[in-house]
């Protein structure tokens, strides 16, 4: 089944924010700090304001009194409130790229030229470009006693004691680098004032949240703000949150009473859009001689950047809660430390928190196997939860929910992945690779994801007199195929052709409310609401036509009308609607699905690589993913989501890194320095979608598929590389893995390998 969204995208007729122009439109440029940490002594706007074509120049002093910082959406911890970000820096800048002024001009070119004339007097302050420096420095904010802004200790049983009592122990340090999503289309907004209303084009992901927040910040009634989502060139978690620009551009449009457009350039994206991932783990694991894990203790240190943004500390909390994965840990002890630094603030990126935790856990499993000289698959098999143990609580919480793995057959998934990659003949393939001068390795990584975050979603279905069905949803579409998914659900339940389902989303004038698209919740929550609404609409149609249909007859919705099996008559839709009106049975149905628990899709990544012993270059020979989504609405879309995730995971595993120097200056702010995977780096990906474990918490049994493709790549690749070069347990614990890292471990192995006479 082809996606309904693709024709306009492929033909180049889709409308993005940068495609929109309206009469009297002016353009904005954001002036950003060049310092990571400095006092703002003065901003002189006079010369800039007097330039021809400049419409307005605003700084924090020009914003209305009482405009507060941007609040959190997914966290509410009071200790974090002191570190929230205001739309414009007031007396101090805390990262390179922080907005300090906005210039509006008749064109983008004039605004860019004008920006170079703005005079800002700074007094530089010492920059904190690492967690260690921040821990030893004065707090970034008044009201805080330290830059160590958040601490949470969670445990199941007596984790540290269990580790200490174990026959064998491993201490390891893991580092996951700072990187982030790089959508093809950067962020952008167009705000158009219309009498008492303000229409904002471009917000995505959480349209209704952003609208409510803008209403609060602008201090205007909610109904005076109209949000419209347009086509989106990639989301990945980074797009759609409420950034400073999401207030500044509508504010300027309202103040100037003229349309204002802002399009982020790529350098701004590098400096100002949410970064993600940067974590350091100090891990100790206890296990026995058979590889059975007995306890795990992990101190997690997170560089969250200069401010707490709308996600709060959701990402590291997910790392902490999802760290145990699919294994039966008797005891866990995890401590989370979140630290402010003078870097760009962080937020979510595809598989937030799980990318990091999965790398730690799955690399740890291979390290245990290497210590004991066991097959890594055997170690995993001995520790996996069995199907009879599910549902299973790991004793930890994420996003207000206890992590209770709902359904699954983890051993079956591991066996499928092993068979897919023909692991029993890897020794032969290793020997063959040696003849070509390469070192061959095979690595696996088990993934447990979370999806279906609540609280609820509504779906409204309306039968039209031409037999089409309008489906209204509060979800957004950032490329996942939301429209296709909902049309498929409604089509199957109603028995109407999918092309006759018209999905309406992303317009606050046409949809009453919604929570949006994030956390792999669209199909689980929004799809379930559409399923319930379809069932109710069908029930009402059958009731209206009870004298025609009779008992047990099958109804089919053809373009010409409703046909009943065994009957020659076709009932027109006009007649159906007339009957419904007469019988006072509305064929306008709204149903709500409330998510009382999250669902937990799972799977196995498997990677086979060739490593060059001369250069350290890695070639992915084969990549496979076995993934269980409970029930697939559209198999092709599930596979595509997983393949796209793998591509991004490869970037995070071996290429992408946001590097800062000791003064807090970003060193990788262009695609010349920040490497992303292209066609040559992404192999063909074999995806096996299974439906072994339908979710018990929703009527269709579905689980999300948006993020599992990304989170397993780094450990699968690392494990494959380690296998290829016979690396010791402590190898490859830092991302990204560079060729020079591989060469270092190869040389260390050669240095410690016994010579011929010593081996005898």
XYZ file of C-alpha atoms in Angstrom:
760
model
C 0.000 0.000 0.000
C 1.618 3.222 -1.139
C 1.734 6.256 1.102
C -0.768 8.966 0.313
C 1.741 11.664 1.273
C 4.372 10.789 -1.307
C 3.095 12.141 -4.671
C 3.379 15.828 -3.740
C 6.745 15.279 -2.045
C 8.203 13.367 -4.980
C 6.852 15.819 -7.562
C 8.124 18.843 -5.686
C 4.663 20.348 -5.241
C 4.510 20.144 -1.444
C 4.423 23.470 0.405
C 7.075 24.108 3.058
C 7.367 27.231 5.210
C 10.032 28.735 2.943
C 7.619 28.361 0.004
C 5.045 30.639 1.633
C 4.874 34.297 0.705
C 2.106 36.744 1.530
C 1.609 40.456 0.774
C 3.603 42.906 2.912
C 5.764 40.076 4.275
C 9.045 41.062 5.905
C 11.857 38.771 7.009
C 13.668 38.287 10.286
C 17.228 37.388 11.195
C 18.228 36.399 14.723
C 21.462 37.885 16.040
C 23.217 35.326 18.207
C 25.956 35.366 20.790
C 29.496 34.762 19.634
C 30.557 33.950 23.197
C 29.820 30.814 25.196
C 29.664 32.828 28.416
C 29.683 36.594 28.806
C 27.942 39.560 30.382
C 26.042 41.831 28.020
C 27.152 45.325 28.957
C 25.282 47.204 26.224
C 23.522 46.737 22.890
C 23.528 49.726 20.544
C 20.743 49.406 17.978
C 20.732 52.985 16.685
C 22.911 52.550 13.609
C 21.200 49.302 12.667
C 17.711 50.739 13.039
C 18.527 53.657 10.738
C 19.563 51.476 7.795
C 17.402 51.540 4.688
C 14.998 48.605 4.545
C 15.243 47.783 8.251
C 11.782 47.605 9.805
C 12.580 46.828 13.428
C 15.367 45.827 15.803
C 14.420 44.312 19.151
C 16.381 43.163 22.184
C 15.252 41.794 25.534
C 14.551 45.370 26.661
C 11.868 45.655 23.968
C 9.892 42.612 25.090
C 6.792 43.206 27.222
C 7.181 43.130 30.967
C 6.194 39.834 32.487
C 7.237 37.664 29.569
C 8.682 34.716 31.412
C 10.937 31.893 30.351
C 9.806 29.022 28.124
C 8.356 26.330 30.416
C 8.887 22.582 30.317
C 6.446 20.302 28.529
C 7.442 16.855 29.754
C 9.016 17.526 33.158
C 7.896 19.554 36.139
C 10.749 19.253 38.608
C 10.966 22.512 40.613
C 14.767 22.441 40.782
C 14.910 22.879 37.009
C 12.807 26.044 36.794
C 15.749 28.312 37.632
C 17.509 27.192 34.444
C 14.735 27.846 31.900
C 15.520 29.994 28.852
C 14.007 33.408 28.090
C 13.257 34.267 24.429
C 16.150 36.766 24.307
C 19.245 36.963 26.502
C 18.937 39.749 29.029
C 22.101 40.405 31.001
C 24.168 37.330 30.234
C 24.715 34.871 27.370
C 25.377 31.248 28.203
C 26.116 29.505 24.886
C 27.325 30.338 21.400
C 24.187 30.839 19.335
C 21.944 32.202 22.092
C 19.515 34.814 20.660
C 20.273 38.370 21.773
C 18.369 40.415 19.165
C 16.088 40.115 16.147
C 16.342 42.295 13.048
C 13.378 42.606 10.704
C 13.878 44.006 7.203
C 12.238 44.087 3.811
C 14.314 41.089 2.724
C 16.507 38.427 4.281
C 19.528 39.919 2.536
C 18.975 43.355 4.077
C 18.412 41.795 7.510
C 21.635 39.782 7.250
C 23.605 42.879 6.243
C 22.040 44.869 9.063
C 22.939 42.195 11.609
C 26.637 42.834 11.004
C 26.195 46.449 12.117
C 24.601 45.682 15.485
C 26.988 46.666 18.254
C 27.057 44.421 21.323
C 29.501 45.082 24.166
C 30.439 41.894 26.009
C 32.530 41.147 29.063
C 33.661 37.554 28.543
C 33.345 35.127 31.455
C 35.048 31.744 31.959
C 33.321 29.098 29.851
C 32.389 25.658 31.142
C 32.730 23.304 28.198
C 32.639 20.036 30.135
C 30.856 18.441 33.066
C 34.080 18.360 35.096
C 34.668 22.090 34.593
C 31.042 22.899 35.401
C 31.124 20.861 38.596
C 34.085 22.944 39.796
C 32.656 26.322 38.715
C 30.193 28.878 40.026
C 26.514 28.331 39.156
C 25.269 29.621 35.814
C 22.078 30.971 37.395
C 21.135 32.908 40.492
C 19.044 30.739 42.765
C 21.115 27.640 42.043
C 23.780 26.465 44.421
C 25.616 24.417 41.790
C 25.577 23.477 38.118
C 24.699 19.957 39.190
C 21.050 20.776 38.658
C 19.320 17.394 38.917
C 19.946 14.101 40.705
C 17.806 10.970 40.823
C 18.632 7.624 42.431
C 16.594 4.593 41.378
C 17.158 1.029 42.389
C 15.657 -2.415 42.263
C 16.838 -4.635 45.064
C 20.335 -3.962 46.322
C 22.242 -3.343 43.110
C 25.625 -2.307 44.454
C 25.614 -5.070 47.067
C 24.691 -7.657 44.435
C 27.589 -6.500 42.258
C 30.014 -6.673 45.175
C 28.885 -10.215 46.038
C 29.146 -11.539 42.468
C 31.896 -14.055 41.595
C 33.007 -11.845 38.692
C 32.843 -8.110 38.143
C 33.558 -5.668 35.353
C 34.074 -1.934 35.746
C 33.666 0.049 32.549
C 33.335 3.656 31.408
C 31.135 4.557 28.455
C 30.894 7.877 26.608
C 28.215 8.792 24.108
C 29.050 11.883 22.105
C 26.943 14.979 21.563
C 25.173 14.872 18.205
C 21.724 15.684 16.903
C 19.173 15.458 14.110
C 19.984 17.114 10.802
C 16.693 17.304 8.884
C 16.940 18.307 5.234
C 14.691 21.300 5.992
C 15.774 23.589 8.803
C 13.262 25.225 11.139
C 11.075 28.134 10.056
C 7.959 30.173 10.851
C 5.623 32.575 9.116
C 3.359 34.635 11.378
C 0.490 36.551 9.759
C -1.624 39.026 11.773
C -5.265 39.175 10.661
C -7.435 41.722 12.528
C -7.603 40.266 16.058
C -6.160 36.906 14.997
C -2.666 35.657 14.419
C -2.014 32.761 12.050
C 1.270 30.932 12.488
C 2.503 28.590 9.754
C 5.196 26.041 10.415
C 4.863 24.690 13.964
C 4.813 20.899 14.010
C 4.856 17.885 16.307
C 2.957 19.403 19.262
C 0.831 22.059 17.566
C -1.744 22.415 20.330
C 0.829 22.671 23.126
C 2.741 25.344 21.230
C -0.484 27.261 20.595
C -1.400 27.258 24.291
C 2.087 28.346 25.263
C 2.146 31.172 22.711
C -1.252 32.312 23.979
C 0.172 32.517 27.508
C 3.344 34.342 26.462
C 1.553 36.830 24.195
C -1.261 37.189 26.729
C -3.966 36.856 24.076
C -7.002 34.527 24.104
C -6.356 31.064 22.736
C -9.005 31.439 20.040
C -7.103 34.430 18.628
C -4.217 32.168 17.594
C -4.463 29.884 14.568
C -1.719 27.329 13.969
C -1.235 25.633 10.594
C 1.193 22.816 9.961
C 2.680 22.678 6.467
C 4.932 20.084 4.828
C 7.929 19.092 6.945
C 11.371 18.102 5.752
C 12.173 15.788 8.648
C 11.380 15.848 12.353
C 13.375 13.283 14.374
C 12.478 14.804 17.750
C 14.489 17.966 17.215
C 11.795 19.869 15.311
C 8.545 21.173 16.700
C 9.425 21.964 20.291
C 8.852 25.532 21.485
C 12.075 27.428 20.821
C 12.762 31.149 21.476
C 11.937 31.907 17.829
C 8.475 30.376 18.287
C 7.664 33.360 20.495
C 9.781 36.043 18.836
C 8.403 35.789 15.286
C 4.689 35.833 16.269
C 5.435 38.645 18.745
C 7.036 40.733 16.005
C 4.176 40.069 13.582
C 1.686 41.151 16.221
C 3.701 44.229 17.166
C 4.404 45.360 13.589
C 1.003 44.263 12.265
C 2.645 42.794 9.210
C 3.563 39.200 8.263
C 7.015 38.135 9.454
C 8.912 35.105 8.182
C 12.041 33.526 9.642
C 13.945 30.629 8.080
C 16.802 29.097 10.022
C 20.072 28.691 8.131
C 22.259 25.644 8.597
C 24.800 27.341 10.854
C 21.970 28.460 13.134
C 20.701 24.904 13.210
C 24.092 23.664 14.349
C 24.318 26.305 17.062
C 20.756 26.848 18.261
C 18.488 23.859 17.635
C 18.473 21.204 20.359
C 21.539 19.019 20.637
C 21.264 15.576 22.168
C 22.889 12.386 23.492
C 25.959 13.553 25.458
C 26.282 11.133 28.388
C 29.012 9.427 30.403
C 28.377 6.165 32.269
C 30.438 4.677 35.085
C 29.262 1.082 35.168
C 29.992 -1.940 37.308
C 28.320 -5.267 36.576
C 28.414 -8.498 38.546
C 27.974 -11.922 36.940
C 28.817 -15.569 37.431
C 31.044 -17.950 35.453
C 28.138 -18.888 33.160
C 27.444 -15.273 32.251
C 24.294 -14.859 34.326
C 24.046 -11.212 35.374
C 23.544 -10.656 39.092
C 23.621 -6.897 39.549
C 24.266 -3.618 37.800
C 25.349 -0.228 39.168
C 25.521 2.798 36.866
C 26.360 6.450 37.543
C 25.074 8.479 34.592
C 26.486 11.970 33.990
C 24.669 14.165 31.486
C 25.856 17.398 29.866
C 22.518 19.128 29.320
C 23.888 22.412 27.986
C 23.173 25.927 29.177
C 19.400 25.800 29.711
C 16.605 23.375 30.451
C 14.292 23.337 27.458
C 10.780 21.982 27.004
C 11.775 18.321 27.443
C 13.128 18.977 30.923
C 15.172 15.914 31.859
C 13.052 13.411 29.944
C 15.979 12.098 27.895
C 18.292 11.065 30.759
C 15.351 9.758 32.786
C 14.516 7.462 29.868
C 18.112 6.252 29.819
C 17.881 5.428 33.498
C 14.509 3.687 33.278
C 15.104 1.728 30.056
C 18.699 0.708 30.791
C 17.798 -2.881 31.927
C 16.328 -3.736 28.508
C 15.107 -7.300 27.906
C 17.183 -8.965 30.605
C 16.199 -10.376 33.980
C 18.214 -8.232 36.391
C 17.753 -9.245 40.001
C 19.260 -6.000 41.291
C 19.842 -2.543 39.818
C 21.326 0.651 41.209
C 21.295 3.725 38.955
C 22.160 7.328 39.764
C 21.453 10.142 37.357
C 23.358 13.446 37.427
C 22.375 16.322 35.115
C 24.875 19.187 34.801
C 24.621 22.621 33.155
C 27.456 23.729 30.854
C 28.067 26.547 28.351
C 26.895 24.567 25.350
C 23.730 24.545 23.266
C 20.804 23.138 25.282
C 19.818 19.542 24.649
C 16.547 17.778 23.900
C 15.245 14.700 22.152
C 16.644 13.000 19.079
C 15.270 9.771 17.615
C 15.331 7.147 20.361
C 16.183 9.678 23.080
C 17.773 8.083 26.116
C 17.481 4.614 24.630
C 20.207 5.146 22.028
C 22.586 5.883 24.891
C 21.409 3.188 27.315
C 21.208 0.484 24.643
C 24.823 1.131 23.645
C 25.957 0.748 27.251
C 23.919 -2.379 27.984
C 24.547 -4.274 24.740
C 28.236 -3.483 24.637
C 28.343 -4.667 28.250
C 26.811 -8.025 27.251
C 29.546 -8.614 24.692
C 32.182 -7.574 27.226
C 30.890 -10.179 29.683
C 31.044 -12.765 26.893
C 34.611 -11.758 25.974
C 35.694 -11.972 29.627
C 34.317 -15.514 29.894
C 35.274 -16.576 26.343
C 31.619 -17.293 25.608
C 29.472 -16.676 22.534
C 27.686 -13.309 23.009
C 24.461 -14.897 21.768
C 24.692 -17.503 24.510
C 25.188 -14.845 27.190
C 22.125 -13.008 25.929
C 20.037 -16.180 25.782
C 20.916 -17.001 29.385
C 19.744 -13.609 30.605
C 16.711 -12.849 28.446
C 13.292 -12.634 30.017
C 11.093 -15.505 28.903
C 7.650 -15.007 27.378
C 6.078 -16.569 30.473
C 7.622 -13.819 32.649
C 5.791 -11.021 30.829
C 4.304 -8.651 31.803
C 7.409 -7.802 33.798
C 8.282 -4.681 35.778
C 11.911 -3.659 35.935
C 11.182 -1.605 39.051
C 11.998 1.757 37.420
C 9.874 4.636 36.109
C 9.877 6.707 32.926
C 7.604 9.614 31.987
C 5.460 8.972 35.034
C 4.896 5.322 34.104
C 6.444 2.265 35.684
C 8.351 0.329 33.052
C 6.294 -2.826 32.717
C 7.297 -4.761 29.633
C 3.898 -5.758 28.316
C 4.331 -8.661 25.887
C 6.970 -10.350 23.832
C 8.988 -13.397 22.918
C 12.551 -12.169 23.252
C 14.331 -15.528 22.736
C 12.419 -16.050 19.479
C 13.537 -12.652 18.176
C 17.166 -13.417 18.996
C 16.929 -16.785 17.237
C 15.369 -15.176 14.155
C 18.170 -12.630 13.998
C 20.801 -15.342 14.381
C 19.221 -17.332 11.554
C 18.836 -14.234 9.385
C 22.549 -13.514 9.649
C 23.547 -17.200 9.314
C 25.654 -16.920 12.443
C 26.484 -20.627 12.476
C 28.725 -20.154 9.405
C 30.451 -16.916 10.445
C 33.744 -18.744 11.065
C 33.839 -19.751 7.418
C 33.112 -16.218 6.283
C 35.872 -14.911 8.559
C 38.359 -17.260 6.914
C 37.261 -16.196 3.434
C 37.592 -12.512 4.363
C 41.179 -13.049 5.532
C 42.113 -14.092 1.994
C 41.040 -10.639 0.779
C 43.001 -8.884 3.534
C 40.007 -8.058 5.727
C 38.934 -8.930 9.230
C 35.308 -10.080 9.352
C 33.068 -9.724 12.431
C 29.456 -10.253 13.415
C 27.698 -8.320 16.172
C 24.229 -8.282 17.730
C 22.302 -5.840 19.912
C 18.913 -6.329 21.549
C 16.535 -3.372 21.603
C 13.540 -2.712 23.837
C 11.677 0.463 22.970
C 8.776 2.330 24.502
C 5.824 3.755 22.582
C 2.260 4.952 22.957
C 2.786 7.725 25.492
C -0.584 9.153 26.587
C -2.582 10.694 27.921
C -5.136 10.428 25.125
C -6.032 11.309 21.555
C -9.394 11.978 19.875
C -10.523 10.991 16.395
C -13.536 12.514 14.668
C -15.105 10.846 11.621
C -17.751 12.482 9.442
C -19.609 10.691 6.619
C -20.058 13.002 3.621
C -22.898 12.855 1.101
C -20.491 11.683 -1.633
C -19.515 8.656 0.427
C -16.123 10.002 1.470
C -15.166 10.068 5.137
C -13.405 12.990 6.798
C -11.063 11.949 9.602
C -9.943 14.701 11.998
C -6.977 14.041 14.289
C -4.790 15.937 16.736
C -1.714 14.095 15.486
C 0.901 15.756 13.297
C 2.827 14.375 10.337
C 6.580 14.899 10.230
C 7.165 12.302 7.532
C 5.912 9.174 9.322
C 2.847 8.805 7.085
C 0.213 9.771 9.651
C -2.433 10.309 6.994
C -1.798 6.957 5.349
C -1.885 5.151 8.691
C -5.203 6.682 9.776
C -6.792 6.195 6.368
C -5.762 2.544 6.450
C -7.282 1.996 9.895
C -10.574 3.671 8.956
C -10.707 1.980 5.561
C -10.294 -1.496 6.982
C -12.888 -1.030 9.702
C -15.532 0.695 7.555
C -14.969 -1.263 4.357
C -14.426 1.880 2.289
C -11.644 2.460 -0.232
C -8.630 4.076 1.436
C -8.459 6.875 -1.146
C -11.918 7.977 -0.021
C -10.715 8.737 3.509
C -9.596 12.362 3.855
C -7.381 12.940 6.903
C -7.315 16.454 8.374
C -4.580 17.383 10.865
C -2.277 20.205 11.887
C -4.848 23.003 11.675
C -6.201 24.324 14.976
C -9.246 25.846 13.250
C -10.338 22.454 11.921
C -9.265 20.143 14.754
C -10.426 20.776 18.312
C -7.398 19.490 20.227
C -4.611 16.950 20.283
C -1.291 16.041 21.830
C 0.670 15.625 18.632
C 3.204 13.223 17.221
C 6.202 12.256 19.328
C 7.483 9.289 21.343
C 6.181 6.793 18.755
C 2.636 7.439 19.966
C 0.800 8.219 16.701
C -0.431 4.767 15.703
C -0.870 3.489 19.244
C -2.917 6.408 20.577
C -4.232 8.275 17.531
C -4.691 5.119 15.483
C -6.607 3.441 18.301
C -8.908 6.481 18.555
C -9.580 6.245 14.810
C -10.286 2.519 15.173
C -12.845 3.171 17.911
C -14.451 5.994 15.932
C -14.683 3.780 12.829
C -16.362 0.997 14.781
C -18.884 3.453 16.224
C -19.607 5.089 12.865
C -20.161 1.673 11.310
C -22.500 0.705 14.148
C -24.556 3.840 13.576
C -24.766 3.328 9.811
C -25.949 -0.244 10.359
C -28.551 1.009 12.843
C -29.821 3.617 10.372
C -30.131 0.956 7.643
C -31.438 -1.836 9.872
C -34.589 -2.321 7.770
C -32.493 -2.634 4.599
C -29.552 -4.631 5.896
C -31.299 -7.037 8.211
C -29.482 -9.247 10.672
C -25.991 -10.493 9.861
C -25.738 -9.068 6.346
C -22.430 -7.559 5.229
C -22.281 -3.878 4.322
C -19.826 -2.508 1.730
C -19.319 1.219 1.132
C -18.934 1.659 -2.620
C -18.418 5.061 -4.264
C -21.997 4.962 -5.534
C -23.510 4.046 -2.182
C -23.847 1.306 0.396
C -24.389 -2.200 -0.922
C -25.560 -5.144 1.138
C -24.511 -8.703 0.413
C -27.340 -10.719 -1.105
C -29.306 -7.562 -2.047
C -29.459 -5.788 -5.384
C -30.335 -2.386 -4.028
C -27.680 0.271 -3.407
C -28.509 2.897 -0.816
C -27.143 6.311 -1.788
C -25.207 8.294 0.769
C -27.707 11.123 0.525
C -30.392 8.671 1.588
C -28.192 7.362 4.400
C -27.646 10.887 5.719
C -31.358 11.720 5.346
C -32.318 8.605 7.287
C -29.755 9.453 9.975
C -31.131 12.972 10.342
C -34.692 11.665 10.528
C -33.781 9.050 13.123
C -31.588 11.565 14.996
C -28.538 9.339 14.664
C -25.561 11.631 13.930
C -23.003 10.271 11.499
C -20.454 12.662 12.943
C -18.565 10.578 15.512
C -15.817 11.485 17.985
C -14.098 8.823 20.027
C -11.241 9.096 22.504
C -8.566 6.550 23.263
C -6.868 6.950 26.626
C -3.456 5.328 26.977
C -3.260 3.876 30.458
C 0.127 2.264 29.834
C 2.952 2.415 27.357
C 3.691 -0.398 24.931
C 7.136 -1.927 24.451
C 8.178 -2.969 20.944
C 11.431 -4.891 20.739
C 13.877 -6.384 18.323
C 17.427 -7.371 17.454
C 19.971 -5.537 15.314
C 22.655 -7.613 13.628
C 25.641 -6.339 11.719
C 28.405 -8.025 9.749
C 31.468 -5.952 8.911
C 34.806 -6.090 7.177
C 37.594 -4.133 8.863
C 40.783 -3.098 7.075
C 43.760 -3.872 9.358
C 45.833 -1.261 7.488
C 43.445 1.720 7.664
C 40.832 0.852 10.274
C 38.103 1.472 7.697
C 34.834 -0.368 8.295
C 32.621 -1.727 5.536
C 29.170 -2.961 6.516
C 28.792 -6.205 4.598
C 25.296 -6.943 5.806
C 22.780 -5.369 8.180
C 19.618 -7.015 9.497
C 16.883 -6.035 11.928
C 14.205 -8.272 13.415
C 11.538 -6.090 15.010
C 8.203 -6.830 16.646
C 5.492 -4.150 16.537
C 2.631 -6.235 17.907
C 0.498 -5.608 14.838
C 1.555 -3.781 11.678
C -0.932 -1.438 10.021
C 1.313 -1.006 6.967
C 4.316 -3.320 6.700
C 6.129 -1.163 4.150
C 5.897 1.893 6.372
C 7.211 -0.063 9.361
C 10.173 -1.299 7.321
C 10.838 2.207 6.003
C 10.806 3.650 9.526
C 13.325 1.047 10.674
C 15.593 1.560 7.667
C 15.577 5.341 8.138
C 16.408 4.858 11.800
C 19.340 2.588 10.952
C 20.743 5.248 8.612
C 20.681 7.808 11.427
C 22.081 5.256 13.860
C 25.086 4.699 11.583
C 25.766 8.423 11.750
C 25.690 8.325 15.547
C 27.849 5.217 15.698
C 30.781 6.140 13.478
C 30.430 9.648 12.025
C 28.539 12.441 13.786
C 29.935 14.497 16.656
C 29.391 18.044 17.884
C 32.823 19.029 19.204
C 33.502 22.061 21.407
C 36.832 23.595 22.371
C 37.705 24.639 25.918
C 36.219 28.117 25.365
C 32.809 26.707 24.422
C 33.161 27.348 20.671
C 31.557 24.753 18.397
C 34.249 23.280 16.143
C 31.976 21.185 13.925
C 29.457 23.722 12.651
C 29.336 22.763 8.971
C 28.944 19.558 6.977
C 32.646 19.787 6.146
C 33.359 18.914 9.780
C 30.160 17.276 11.018
C 29.947 14.081 8.993
C 26.581 12.547 8.139
C 25.972 9.224 6.381
C 25.315 9.227 2.659
C 24.556 6.570 0.083
C 28.043 5.063 0.378
C 27.795 4.622 4.155
C 24.283 3.143 4.379
C 24.038 -0.485 3.239
C 21.002 -2.392 2.097
C 19.085 -3.186 5.264
C 17.175 -6.415 5.704
C 14.131 -5.913 7.925
C 11.984 -8.712 9.294
C 8.814 -7.370 10.924
C 7.180 -9.800 13.342
C 3.801 -9.709 15.053
C 4.419 -12.211 17.833
C 3.365 -10.011 20.719
C 0.301 -7.765 20.224
C 0.015 -5.020 22.834
C -2.676 -5.856 25.402
C -3.353 -2.175 26.168
C -4.977 -1.045 22.904
C -7.703 -2.501 20.694
C -5.511 -3.094 17.633
C -2.558 -4.597 19.518
C -0.145 -2.141 17.875
C 3.211 -0.905 19.133
C 5.257 2.015 17.802
C 7.915 1.591 15.112
C 9.489 5.033 14.826
C 12.619 4.764 16.941
C 13.770 1.159 17.244
C 15.712 1.405 13.993
C 18.103 3.980 15.427
C 18.801 2.783 18.944
C 20.470 -0.565 18.232
C 22.977 0.441 15.572
C 25.865 1.694 17.715
C 26.223 -1.443 19.868
C 25.631 -3.800 16.927
C 28.374 -2.054 14.940
C 30.709 -1.829 17.930
C 30.199 -5.500 18.736
C 30.828 -6.488 15.119
C 34.048 -4.459 14.973
C 35.221 -5.890 18.305
C 34.501 -9.396 17.024
C 36.404 -8.736 13.807
C 39.623 -7.676 15.528
C 39.248 -9.898 18.625
C 39.226 -6.815 20.845
C 39.422 -7.068 24.653
C 36.292 -6.477 26.795
C 37.163 -2.840 27.496
C 37.363 -1.826 23.823
C 34.956 0.456 21.952
C 33.152 2.083 24.833
C 33.271 5.577 23.321
C 31.221 6.914 20.412
C 31.715 7.676 17.617
C 34.067 4.854 16.654
C 36.752 6.274 14.347
C 39.221 4.372 12.152
C 42.074 5.571 14.398
C 40.307 3.999 17.401
C 40.108 0.688 15.567
C 43.764 0.849 14.559
C 44.775 1.562 18.151
C 43.026 -1.588 19.393
C 44.476 -3.634 16.536
C 48.004 -2.479 17.463
C 47.417 -3.118 21.155
C 46.257 -6.607 20.293
C 49.358 -7.260 18.209
C 51.600 -5.963 20.993
C 50.040 -8.283 23.559
C 49.709 -11.313 21.279
C 52.219 -14.038 22.193
C 54.949 -14.793 19.658
C 55.299 -18.232 18.159
C 57.746 -19.650 20.711
C 55.830 -18.070 23.620
C 52.566 -19.574 22.387
C 54.154 -23.010 22.403
